[in-house]
Short mmCIF file of C-alpha atoms and ligand atoms in Angstrom, two decimals:
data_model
loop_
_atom_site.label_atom_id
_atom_site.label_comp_id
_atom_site.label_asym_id
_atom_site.label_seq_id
_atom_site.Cartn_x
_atom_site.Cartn_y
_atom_site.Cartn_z
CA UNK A 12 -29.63 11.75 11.21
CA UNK A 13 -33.30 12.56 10.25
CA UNK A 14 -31.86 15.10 7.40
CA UNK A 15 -29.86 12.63 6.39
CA UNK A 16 -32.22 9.78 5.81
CA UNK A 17 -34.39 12.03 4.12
CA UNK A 18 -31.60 12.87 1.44
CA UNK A 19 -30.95 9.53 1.15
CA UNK A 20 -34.39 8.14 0.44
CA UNK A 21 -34.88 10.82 -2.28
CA UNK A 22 -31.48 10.11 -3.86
CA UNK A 23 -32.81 6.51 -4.03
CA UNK A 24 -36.27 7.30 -5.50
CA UNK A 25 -34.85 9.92 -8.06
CA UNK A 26 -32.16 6.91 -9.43
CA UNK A 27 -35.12 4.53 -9.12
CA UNK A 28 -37.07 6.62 -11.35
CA UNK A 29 -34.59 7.17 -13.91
CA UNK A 30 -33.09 3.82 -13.92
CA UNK A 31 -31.90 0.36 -13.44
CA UNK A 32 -32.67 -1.02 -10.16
CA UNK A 33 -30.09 -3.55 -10.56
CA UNK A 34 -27.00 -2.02 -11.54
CA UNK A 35 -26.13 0.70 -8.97
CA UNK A 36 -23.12 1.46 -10.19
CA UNK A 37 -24.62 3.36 -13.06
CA UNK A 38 -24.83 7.33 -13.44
CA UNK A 39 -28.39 7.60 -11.69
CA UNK A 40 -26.93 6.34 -8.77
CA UNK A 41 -23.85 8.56 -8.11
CA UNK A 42 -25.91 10.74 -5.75
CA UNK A 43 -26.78 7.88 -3.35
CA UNK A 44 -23.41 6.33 -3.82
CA UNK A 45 -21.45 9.63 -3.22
CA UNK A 46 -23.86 10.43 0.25
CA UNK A 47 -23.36 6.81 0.90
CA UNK A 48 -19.22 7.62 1.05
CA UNK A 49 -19.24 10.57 2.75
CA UNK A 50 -21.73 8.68 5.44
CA UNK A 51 -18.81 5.64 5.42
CA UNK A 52 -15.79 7.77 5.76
CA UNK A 53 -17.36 10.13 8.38
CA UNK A 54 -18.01 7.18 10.45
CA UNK A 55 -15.02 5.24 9.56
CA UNK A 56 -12.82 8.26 11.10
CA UNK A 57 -15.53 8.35 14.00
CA UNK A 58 -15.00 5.00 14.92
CA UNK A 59 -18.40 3.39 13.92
CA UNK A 60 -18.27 -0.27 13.48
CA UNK A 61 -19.09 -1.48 9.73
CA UNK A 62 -21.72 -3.34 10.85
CA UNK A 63 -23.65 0.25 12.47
CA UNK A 64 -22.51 1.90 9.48
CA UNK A 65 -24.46 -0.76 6.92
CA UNK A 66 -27.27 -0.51 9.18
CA UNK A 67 -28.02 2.85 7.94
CA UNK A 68 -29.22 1.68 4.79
CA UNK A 69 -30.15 -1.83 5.94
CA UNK A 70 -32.88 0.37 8.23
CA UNK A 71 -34.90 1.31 5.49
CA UNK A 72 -35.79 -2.03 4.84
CA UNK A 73 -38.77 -3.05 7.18
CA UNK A 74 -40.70 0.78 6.33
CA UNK A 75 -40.07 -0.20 2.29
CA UNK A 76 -41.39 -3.93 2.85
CA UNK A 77 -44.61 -2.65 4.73
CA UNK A 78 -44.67 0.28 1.86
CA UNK A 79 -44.89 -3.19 -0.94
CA UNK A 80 -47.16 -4.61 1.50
CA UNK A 81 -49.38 -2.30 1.20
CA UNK A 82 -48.73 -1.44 -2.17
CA UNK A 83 -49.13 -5.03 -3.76
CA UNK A 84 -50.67 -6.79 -0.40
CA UNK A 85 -53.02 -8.85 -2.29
CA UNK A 86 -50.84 -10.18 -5.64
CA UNK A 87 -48.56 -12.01 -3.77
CA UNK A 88 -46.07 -12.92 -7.44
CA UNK A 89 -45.35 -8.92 -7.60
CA UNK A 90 -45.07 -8.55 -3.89
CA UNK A 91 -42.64 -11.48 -3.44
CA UNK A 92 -40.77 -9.85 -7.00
CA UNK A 93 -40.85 -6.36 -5.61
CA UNK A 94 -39.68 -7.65 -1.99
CA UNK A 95 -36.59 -9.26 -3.84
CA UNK A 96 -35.75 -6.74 -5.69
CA UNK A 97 -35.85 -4.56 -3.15
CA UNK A 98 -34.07 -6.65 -0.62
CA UNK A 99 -31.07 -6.81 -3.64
CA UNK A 100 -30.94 -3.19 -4.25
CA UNK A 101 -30.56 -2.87 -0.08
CA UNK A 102 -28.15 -5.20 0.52
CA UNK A 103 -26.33 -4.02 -2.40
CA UNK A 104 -26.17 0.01 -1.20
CA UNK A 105 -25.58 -1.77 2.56
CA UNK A 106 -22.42 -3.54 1.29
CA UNK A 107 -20.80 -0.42 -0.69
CA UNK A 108 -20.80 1.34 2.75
CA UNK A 109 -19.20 -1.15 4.02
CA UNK A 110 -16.34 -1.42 1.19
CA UNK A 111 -16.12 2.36 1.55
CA UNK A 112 -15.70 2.30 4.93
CA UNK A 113 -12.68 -0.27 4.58
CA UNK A 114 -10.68 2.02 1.91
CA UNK A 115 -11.60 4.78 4.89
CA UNK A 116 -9.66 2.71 7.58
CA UNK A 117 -6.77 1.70 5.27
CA UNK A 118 -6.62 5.52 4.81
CA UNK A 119 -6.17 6.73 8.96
CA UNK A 120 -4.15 3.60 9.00
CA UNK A 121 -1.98 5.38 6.25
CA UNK A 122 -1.96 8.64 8.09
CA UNK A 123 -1.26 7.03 11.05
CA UNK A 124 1.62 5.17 10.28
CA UNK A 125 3.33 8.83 8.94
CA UNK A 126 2.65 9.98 12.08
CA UNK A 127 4.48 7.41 13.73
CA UNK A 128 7.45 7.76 11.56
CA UNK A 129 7.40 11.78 12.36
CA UNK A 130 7.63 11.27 15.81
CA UNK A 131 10.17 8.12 15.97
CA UNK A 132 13.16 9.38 14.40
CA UNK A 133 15.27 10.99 16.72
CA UNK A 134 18.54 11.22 16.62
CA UNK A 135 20.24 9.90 19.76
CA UNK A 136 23.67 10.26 21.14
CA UNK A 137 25.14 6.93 22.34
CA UNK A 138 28.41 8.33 23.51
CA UNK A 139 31.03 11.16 23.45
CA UNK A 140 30.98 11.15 18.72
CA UNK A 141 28.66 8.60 18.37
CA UNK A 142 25.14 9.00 17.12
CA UNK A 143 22.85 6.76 16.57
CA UNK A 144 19.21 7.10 14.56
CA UNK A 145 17.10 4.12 14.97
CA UNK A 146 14.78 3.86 11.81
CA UNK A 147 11.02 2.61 12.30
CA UNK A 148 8.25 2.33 9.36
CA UNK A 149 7.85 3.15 6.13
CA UNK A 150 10.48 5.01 4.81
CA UNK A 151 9.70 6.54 1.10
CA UNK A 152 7.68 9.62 2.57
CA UNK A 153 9.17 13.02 1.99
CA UNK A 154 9.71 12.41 5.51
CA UNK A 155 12.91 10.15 4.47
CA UNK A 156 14.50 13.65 3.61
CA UNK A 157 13.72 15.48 6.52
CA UNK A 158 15.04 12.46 8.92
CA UNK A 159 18.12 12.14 6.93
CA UNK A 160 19.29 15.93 6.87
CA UNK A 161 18.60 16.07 10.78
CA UNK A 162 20.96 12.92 10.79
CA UNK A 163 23.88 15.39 9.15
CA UNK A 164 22.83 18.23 11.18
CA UNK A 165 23.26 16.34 14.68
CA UNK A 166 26.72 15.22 12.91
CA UNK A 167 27.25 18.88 12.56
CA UNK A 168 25.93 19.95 16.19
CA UNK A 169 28.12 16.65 18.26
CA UNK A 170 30.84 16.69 15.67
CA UNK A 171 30.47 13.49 15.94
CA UNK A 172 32.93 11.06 13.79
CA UNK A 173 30.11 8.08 13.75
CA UNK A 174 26.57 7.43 12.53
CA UNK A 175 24.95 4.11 13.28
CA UNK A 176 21.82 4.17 10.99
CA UNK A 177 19.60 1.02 12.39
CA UNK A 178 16.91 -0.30 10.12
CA UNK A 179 15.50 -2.88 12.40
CA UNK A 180 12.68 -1.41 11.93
CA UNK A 181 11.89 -0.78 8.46
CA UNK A 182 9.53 -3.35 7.33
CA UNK A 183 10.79 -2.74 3.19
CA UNK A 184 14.06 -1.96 1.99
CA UNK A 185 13.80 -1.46 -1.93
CA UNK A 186 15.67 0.86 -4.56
CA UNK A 187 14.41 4.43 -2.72
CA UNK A 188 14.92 3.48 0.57
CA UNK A 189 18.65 1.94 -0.34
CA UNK A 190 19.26 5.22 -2.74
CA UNK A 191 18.50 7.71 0.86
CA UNK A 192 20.61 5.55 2.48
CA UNK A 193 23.45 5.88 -0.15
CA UNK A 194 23.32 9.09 0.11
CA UNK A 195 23.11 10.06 3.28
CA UNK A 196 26.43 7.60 3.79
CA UNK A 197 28.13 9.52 1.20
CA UNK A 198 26.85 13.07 2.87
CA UNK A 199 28.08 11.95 6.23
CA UNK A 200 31.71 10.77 4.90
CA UNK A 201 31.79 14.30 3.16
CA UNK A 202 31.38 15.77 6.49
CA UNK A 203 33.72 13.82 7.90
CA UNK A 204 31.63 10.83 9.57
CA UNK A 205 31.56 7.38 8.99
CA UNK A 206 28.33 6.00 8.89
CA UNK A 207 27.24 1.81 10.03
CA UNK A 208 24.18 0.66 8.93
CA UNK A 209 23.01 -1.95 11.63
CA UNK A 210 19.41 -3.99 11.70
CA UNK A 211 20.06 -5.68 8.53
CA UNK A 212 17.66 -8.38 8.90
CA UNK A 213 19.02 -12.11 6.95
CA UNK A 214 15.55 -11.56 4.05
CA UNK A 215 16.66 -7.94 3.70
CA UNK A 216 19.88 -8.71 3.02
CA UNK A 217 18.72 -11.53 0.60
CA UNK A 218 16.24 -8.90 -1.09
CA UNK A 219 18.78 -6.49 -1.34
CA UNK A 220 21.48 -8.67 -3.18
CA UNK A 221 18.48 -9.79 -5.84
CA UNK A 222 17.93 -5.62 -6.23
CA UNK A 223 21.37 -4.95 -7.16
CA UNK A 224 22.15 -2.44 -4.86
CA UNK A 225 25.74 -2.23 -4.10
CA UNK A 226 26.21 -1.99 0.00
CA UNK A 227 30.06 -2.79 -0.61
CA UNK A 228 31.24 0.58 0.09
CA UNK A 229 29.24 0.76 3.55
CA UNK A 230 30.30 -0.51 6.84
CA UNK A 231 27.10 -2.75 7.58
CA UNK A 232 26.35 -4.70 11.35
CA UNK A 233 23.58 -7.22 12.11
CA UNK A 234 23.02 -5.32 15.19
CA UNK A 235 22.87 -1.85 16.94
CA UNK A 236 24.70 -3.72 19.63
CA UNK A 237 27.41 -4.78 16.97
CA UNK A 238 27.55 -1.62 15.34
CA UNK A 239 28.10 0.52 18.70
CA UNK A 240 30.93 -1.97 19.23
CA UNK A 241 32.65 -1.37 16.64
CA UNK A 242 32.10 2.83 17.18
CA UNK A 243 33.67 2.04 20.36
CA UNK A 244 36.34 0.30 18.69
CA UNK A 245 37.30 3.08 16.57
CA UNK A 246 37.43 5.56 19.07
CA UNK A 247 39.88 3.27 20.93
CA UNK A 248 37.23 1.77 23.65
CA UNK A 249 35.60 -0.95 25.02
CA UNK A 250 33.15 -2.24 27.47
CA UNK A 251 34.23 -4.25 30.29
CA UNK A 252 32.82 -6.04 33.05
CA UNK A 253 33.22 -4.34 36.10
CA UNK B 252 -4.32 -23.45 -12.90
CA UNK B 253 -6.50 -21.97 -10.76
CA UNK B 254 -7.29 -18.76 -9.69
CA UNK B 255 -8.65 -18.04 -6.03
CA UNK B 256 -9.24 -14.43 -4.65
CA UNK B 257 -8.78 -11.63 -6.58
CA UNK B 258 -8.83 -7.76 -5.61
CA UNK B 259 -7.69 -4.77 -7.53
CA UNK B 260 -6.43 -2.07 -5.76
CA UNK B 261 -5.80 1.63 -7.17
CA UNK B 262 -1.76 3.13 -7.70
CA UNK B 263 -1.85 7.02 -7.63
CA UNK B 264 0.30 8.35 -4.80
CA UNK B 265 2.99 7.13 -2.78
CA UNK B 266 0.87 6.23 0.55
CA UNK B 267 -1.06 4.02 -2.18
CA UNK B 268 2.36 2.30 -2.48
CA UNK B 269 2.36 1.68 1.00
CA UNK B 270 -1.43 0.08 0.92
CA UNK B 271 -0.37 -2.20 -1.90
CA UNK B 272 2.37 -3.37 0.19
CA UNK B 273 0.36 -3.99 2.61
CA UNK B 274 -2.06 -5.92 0.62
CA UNK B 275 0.87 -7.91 -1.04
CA UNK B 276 2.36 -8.78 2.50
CA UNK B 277 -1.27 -10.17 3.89
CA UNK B 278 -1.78 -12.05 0.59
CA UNK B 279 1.96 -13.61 0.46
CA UNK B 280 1.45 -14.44 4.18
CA UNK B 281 -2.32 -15.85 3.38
CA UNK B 282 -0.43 -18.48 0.88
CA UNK B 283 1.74 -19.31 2.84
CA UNK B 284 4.99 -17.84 1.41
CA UNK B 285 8.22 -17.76 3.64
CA UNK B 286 9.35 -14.84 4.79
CA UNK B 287 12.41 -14.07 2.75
CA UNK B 288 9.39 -15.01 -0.46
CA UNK B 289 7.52 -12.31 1.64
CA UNK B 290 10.04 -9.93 1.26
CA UNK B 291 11.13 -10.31 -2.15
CA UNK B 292 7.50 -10.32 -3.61
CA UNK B 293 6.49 -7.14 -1.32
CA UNK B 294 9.87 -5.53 -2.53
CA UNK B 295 9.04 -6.20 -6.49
CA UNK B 296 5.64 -4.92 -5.60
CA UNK B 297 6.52 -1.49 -4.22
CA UNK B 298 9.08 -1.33 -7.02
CA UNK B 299 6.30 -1.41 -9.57
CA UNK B 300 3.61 0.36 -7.59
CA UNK B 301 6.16 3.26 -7.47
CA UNK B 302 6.72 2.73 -11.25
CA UNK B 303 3.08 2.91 -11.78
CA UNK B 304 3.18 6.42 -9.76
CA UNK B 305 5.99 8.01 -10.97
CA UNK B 306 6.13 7.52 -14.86
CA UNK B 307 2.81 5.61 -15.59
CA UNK B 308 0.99 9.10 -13.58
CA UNK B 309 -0.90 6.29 -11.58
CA UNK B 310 -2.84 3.15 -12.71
CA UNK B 311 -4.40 0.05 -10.83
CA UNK B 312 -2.81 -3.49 -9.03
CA UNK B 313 -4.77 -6.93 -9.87
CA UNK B 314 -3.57 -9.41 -6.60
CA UNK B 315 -4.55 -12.85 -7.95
CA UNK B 316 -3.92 -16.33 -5.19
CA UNK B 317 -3.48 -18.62 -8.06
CA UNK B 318 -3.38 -22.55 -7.37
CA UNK B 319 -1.42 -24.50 -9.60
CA UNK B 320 -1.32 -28.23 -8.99
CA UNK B 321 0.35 -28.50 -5.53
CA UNK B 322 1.97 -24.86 -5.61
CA UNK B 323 0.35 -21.98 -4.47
CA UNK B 324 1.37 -18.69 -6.13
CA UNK B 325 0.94 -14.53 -6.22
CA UNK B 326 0.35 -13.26 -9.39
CA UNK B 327 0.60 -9.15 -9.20
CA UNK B 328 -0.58 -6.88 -12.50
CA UNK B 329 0.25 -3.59 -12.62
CA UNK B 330 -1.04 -1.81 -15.30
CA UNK B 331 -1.11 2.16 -16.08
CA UNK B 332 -2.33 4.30 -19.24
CA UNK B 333 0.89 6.54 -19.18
CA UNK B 334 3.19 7.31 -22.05
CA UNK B 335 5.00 3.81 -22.12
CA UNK B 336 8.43 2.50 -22.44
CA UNK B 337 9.86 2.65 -25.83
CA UNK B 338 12.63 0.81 -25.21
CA UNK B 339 12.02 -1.81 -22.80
CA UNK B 340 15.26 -3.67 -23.05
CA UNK B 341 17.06 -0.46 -22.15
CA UNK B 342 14.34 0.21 -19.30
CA UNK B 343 14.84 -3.44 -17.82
CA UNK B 344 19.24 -2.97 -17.31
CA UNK B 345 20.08 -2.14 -14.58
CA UNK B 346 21.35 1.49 -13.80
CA UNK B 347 19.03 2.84 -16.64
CA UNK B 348 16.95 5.54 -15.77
CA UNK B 349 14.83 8.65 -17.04
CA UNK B 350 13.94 9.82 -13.59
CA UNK B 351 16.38 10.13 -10.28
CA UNK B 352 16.66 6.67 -9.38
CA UNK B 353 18.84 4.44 -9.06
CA UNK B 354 17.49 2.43 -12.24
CA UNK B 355 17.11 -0.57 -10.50
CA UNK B 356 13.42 -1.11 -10.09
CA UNK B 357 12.76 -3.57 -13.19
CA UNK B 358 15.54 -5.29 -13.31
CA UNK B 359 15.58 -6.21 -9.13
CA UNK B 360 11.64 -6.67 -10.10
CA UNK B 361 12.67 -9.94 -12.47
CA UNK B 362 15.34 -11.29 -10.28
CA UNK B 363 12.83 -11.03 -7.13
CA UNK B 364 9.95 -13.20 -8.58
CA UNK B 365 9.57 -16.17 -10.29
CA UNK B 366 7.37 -15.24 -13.90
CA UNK B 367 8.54 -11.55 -14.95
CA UNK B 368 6.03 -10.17 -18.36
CA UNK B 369 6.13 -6.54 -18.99
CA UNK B 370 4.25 -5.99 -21.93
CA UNK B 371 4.11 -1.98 -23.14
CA UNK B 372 2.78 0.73 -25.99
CA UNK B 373 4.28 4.10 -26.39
CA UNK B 374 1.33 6.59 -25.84
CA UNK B 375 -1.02 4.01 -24.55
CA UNK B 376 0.61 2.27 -20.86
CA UNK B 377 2.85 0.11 -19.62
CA UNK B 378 2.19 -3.71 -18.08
CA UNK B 379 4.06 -5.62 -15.64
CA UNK B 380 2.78 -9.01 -14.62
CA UNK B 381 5.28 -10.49 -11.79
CA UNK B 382 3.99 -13.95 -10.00
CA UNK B 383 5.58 -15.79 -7.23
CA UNK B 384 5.22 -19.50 -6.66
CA UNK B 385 6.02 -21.27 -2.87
CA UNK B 386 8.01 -24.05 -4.25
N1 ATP C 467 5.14 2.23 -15.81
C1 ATP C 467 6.07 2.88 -16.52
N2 ATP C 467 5.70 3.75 -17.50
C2 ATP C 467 6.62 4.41 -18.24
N3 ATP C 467 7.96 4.28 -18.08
C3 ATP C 467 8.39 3.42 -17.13
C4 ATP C 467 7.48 2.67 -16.30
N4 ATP C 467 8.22 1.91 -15.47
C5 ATP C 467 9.52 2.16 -15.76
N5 ATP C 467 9.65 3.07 -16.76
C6 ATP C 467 10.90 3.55 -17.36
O1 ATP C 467 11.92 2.61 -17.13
C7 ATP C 467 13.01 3.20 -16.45
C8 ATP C 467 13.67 2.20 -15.54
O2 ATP C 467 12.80 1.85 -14.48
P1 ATP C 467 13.40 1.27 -13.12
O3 ATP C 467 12.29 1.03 -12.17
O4 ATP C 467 14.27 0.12 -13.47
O5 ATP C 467 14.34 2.44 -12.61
P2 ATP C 467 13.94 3.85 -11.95
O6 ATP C 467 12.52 3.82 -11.54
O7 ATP C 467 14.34 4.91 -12.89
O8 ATP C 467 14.86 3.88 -10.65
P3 ATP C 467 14.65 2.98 -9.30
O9 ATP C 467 13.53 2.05 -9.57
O10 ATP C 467 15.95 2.26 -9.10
O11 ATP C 467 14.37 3.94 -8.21
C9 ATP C 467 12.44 4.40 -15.75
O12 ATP C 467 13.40 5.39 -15.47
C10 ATP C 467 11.37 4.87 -16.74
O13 ATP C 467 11.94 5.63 -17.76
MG1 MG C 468 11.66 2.27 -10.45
#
């Protein structure tokens, strides 16, 4: 910390040397604004608070005012001037921490959510030929490709004759997202499997009409429940109360 | 008409289009647009962030809450200082496209929201202004 406060307060002097105290988002102050970042992100990803991560800067305050104080301590007008001034540049540097720090979390938020979608994609077997591969977040990574192509190799592995693809869990469904699906339908019927799109939720269907994509060639269920009904169905079964 | 919040947000990489659909989905939510509005103006929006991304190499988002009379609205501006569109009519039909895509980002765009501008100069960037009203 110590290190770091020192680098800090001579960033600040050397921009308030060279230049305007109230516009820090000019050239002099790229030095303090870039040590500010790295401070923000670095505690962002450590799991500071914002509010512990302002205080940083918002520290410095009391040792400049007592600096003025003793600086200006008996013309009260430029002690009163300096203290605003000062208080403005703070606050300022305080609250571009705290913006940085909020770009920071949307970022791990980001990285989290890809994680998710790595590790929630499996391909499951719901009976003898049918497969099923429940869908959950965002689907226009490169992960999309990876997910779809183990869909057609489990198709390969089971031999299985149906795919239910379930998007109940995909919060967006727009031109990429219905294009990999497209394709992997039209993959999966090369291969020899039919493929049912289930988890079609009633604004997803609305959004996808107002697109223009063109579903009419797939076999599409509200549910995975539906869906694996109808795979049962084809394969000449059905559930039955016992 | 009035506008209320505003917050610009930057386009250059695809998990950017996933922030800005985020941002859009909050904001529609914050307005109080139903969900299938939601959906259609969160759709538009990742059409046109990936727009902005793919051929505009990256640009910025402006989200706008805009109070108009009784209505509350969205209004989303995409802008990017990529090579253009040359011909926009041919951009905006449906099935048209220079990349790998299905060529139906503009055109769904328009029929998603309810004001559609896209304003654009070869060599100098492309605009697209989309708003969505709740009423
Ligand atoms: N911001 C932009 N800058 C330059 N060209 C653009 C921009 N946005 C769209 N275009 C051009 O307009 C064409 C049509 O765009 P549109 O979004 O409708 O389809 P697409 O992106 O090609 O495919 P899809 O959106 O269905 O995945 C694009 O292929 C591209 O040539
Ligand atoms: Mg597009």
């Amino acid at each position: 910390m110590q290190p770091l406060a020192r680098e800090f307060i001579a960033a600040v002097r050397e921009a308030a040397r060279d230049g305007e105290l109230g516009d820090t988002t000019r050239a002099e102050w790229s030095r303090t604004r870039d040590l500010l970042a790295d401070l923000s992100r670095e505690r962002a990803a450590q799991g500071f608070s914002p509010t512990e991560t302002a205080t940083f800067v918002f520290s410095f305050k009391q040792a400049i005012f007592k600096r003025l104080r003793s600086e200006f301590g008996s013309d009260a007008e430029t002690l009163a001037e300096e203290t605003w001034t000062a208080t403005e540049l703070f606050d300022k540097l305080g609250l571009y921490t705290a913006e940085i720090y909020q770009k920071a979390r949307e970022e791990v938020i980001v990285r989290q959510q890809q994680e998710m979608l790595e590790l929630s994609t499996p391909v499951v077997e719901l009976w003898h030929g049918i497969l099923a591969l429940p869908l959950i977040g965002t689907l226009d990574s490169n992960r999309t490709q990876i997910v779809m192509q183990n869909l057609l190799e489990a198709i390969v592995a089971k031999s299985a004759g149906i795919a239910i693809i379930d998007i109940t869990g995909v919060p967006t469904v727009d031109t990429l997202v219905a294009q990999h699906l497209l394709k992997t339908v039209a993959a999966a019927r090369l291969m020899g499997a039919e493929c049912i799109i289930s988890g079609i939720r009633p604004q997803i269907a609305q959004t996808i009409i107002h697109l223009g994509v063109d579903l009419g060639g797939v076999l599409t269920k509200a549910t995975l429940a539906d869906a694996f009904q109808v795979a049962l169905r084809k394969k000449g079964l059905a559930v039955a109360k016992g | 008409m009035v506008v209320g919040k505003a917050s610009e947000i930057r386009v250059a990489s695809q998990d950017d289009v996933v922030v800005v659909r985020q941002a859009v989905r909050a904001r529609a939510v914050e307005i109080g647009l139903n969900l299938v509005d939601q959906t259609k103006i969160v759709t538009a929006a990742s059409e046109l962030a990936r727009n902005t991304v793919v051929y505009g190499g990256g640009g910025t988002v402006l989200l706008e809450s805009l109070l108009d009379g009784g209505r509350r609205g969205l209004r989303l501006t995409f802008e990017d200082r990529g090579p253009g569109i040359t011909d926009i009519e041919k951009a905006m039909q449906d099935g048209y496209t220079t990349g790998v895509g299905l060529g139906l980002g503009l055109g769904g765009a328009r029929r998603l929201v309810s004001e559609f501008h896209i304003t654009s100069r070869p060599g100098e960037g492309t605009q697209v202004r989309v708003t969505k009203w709740n009423g």
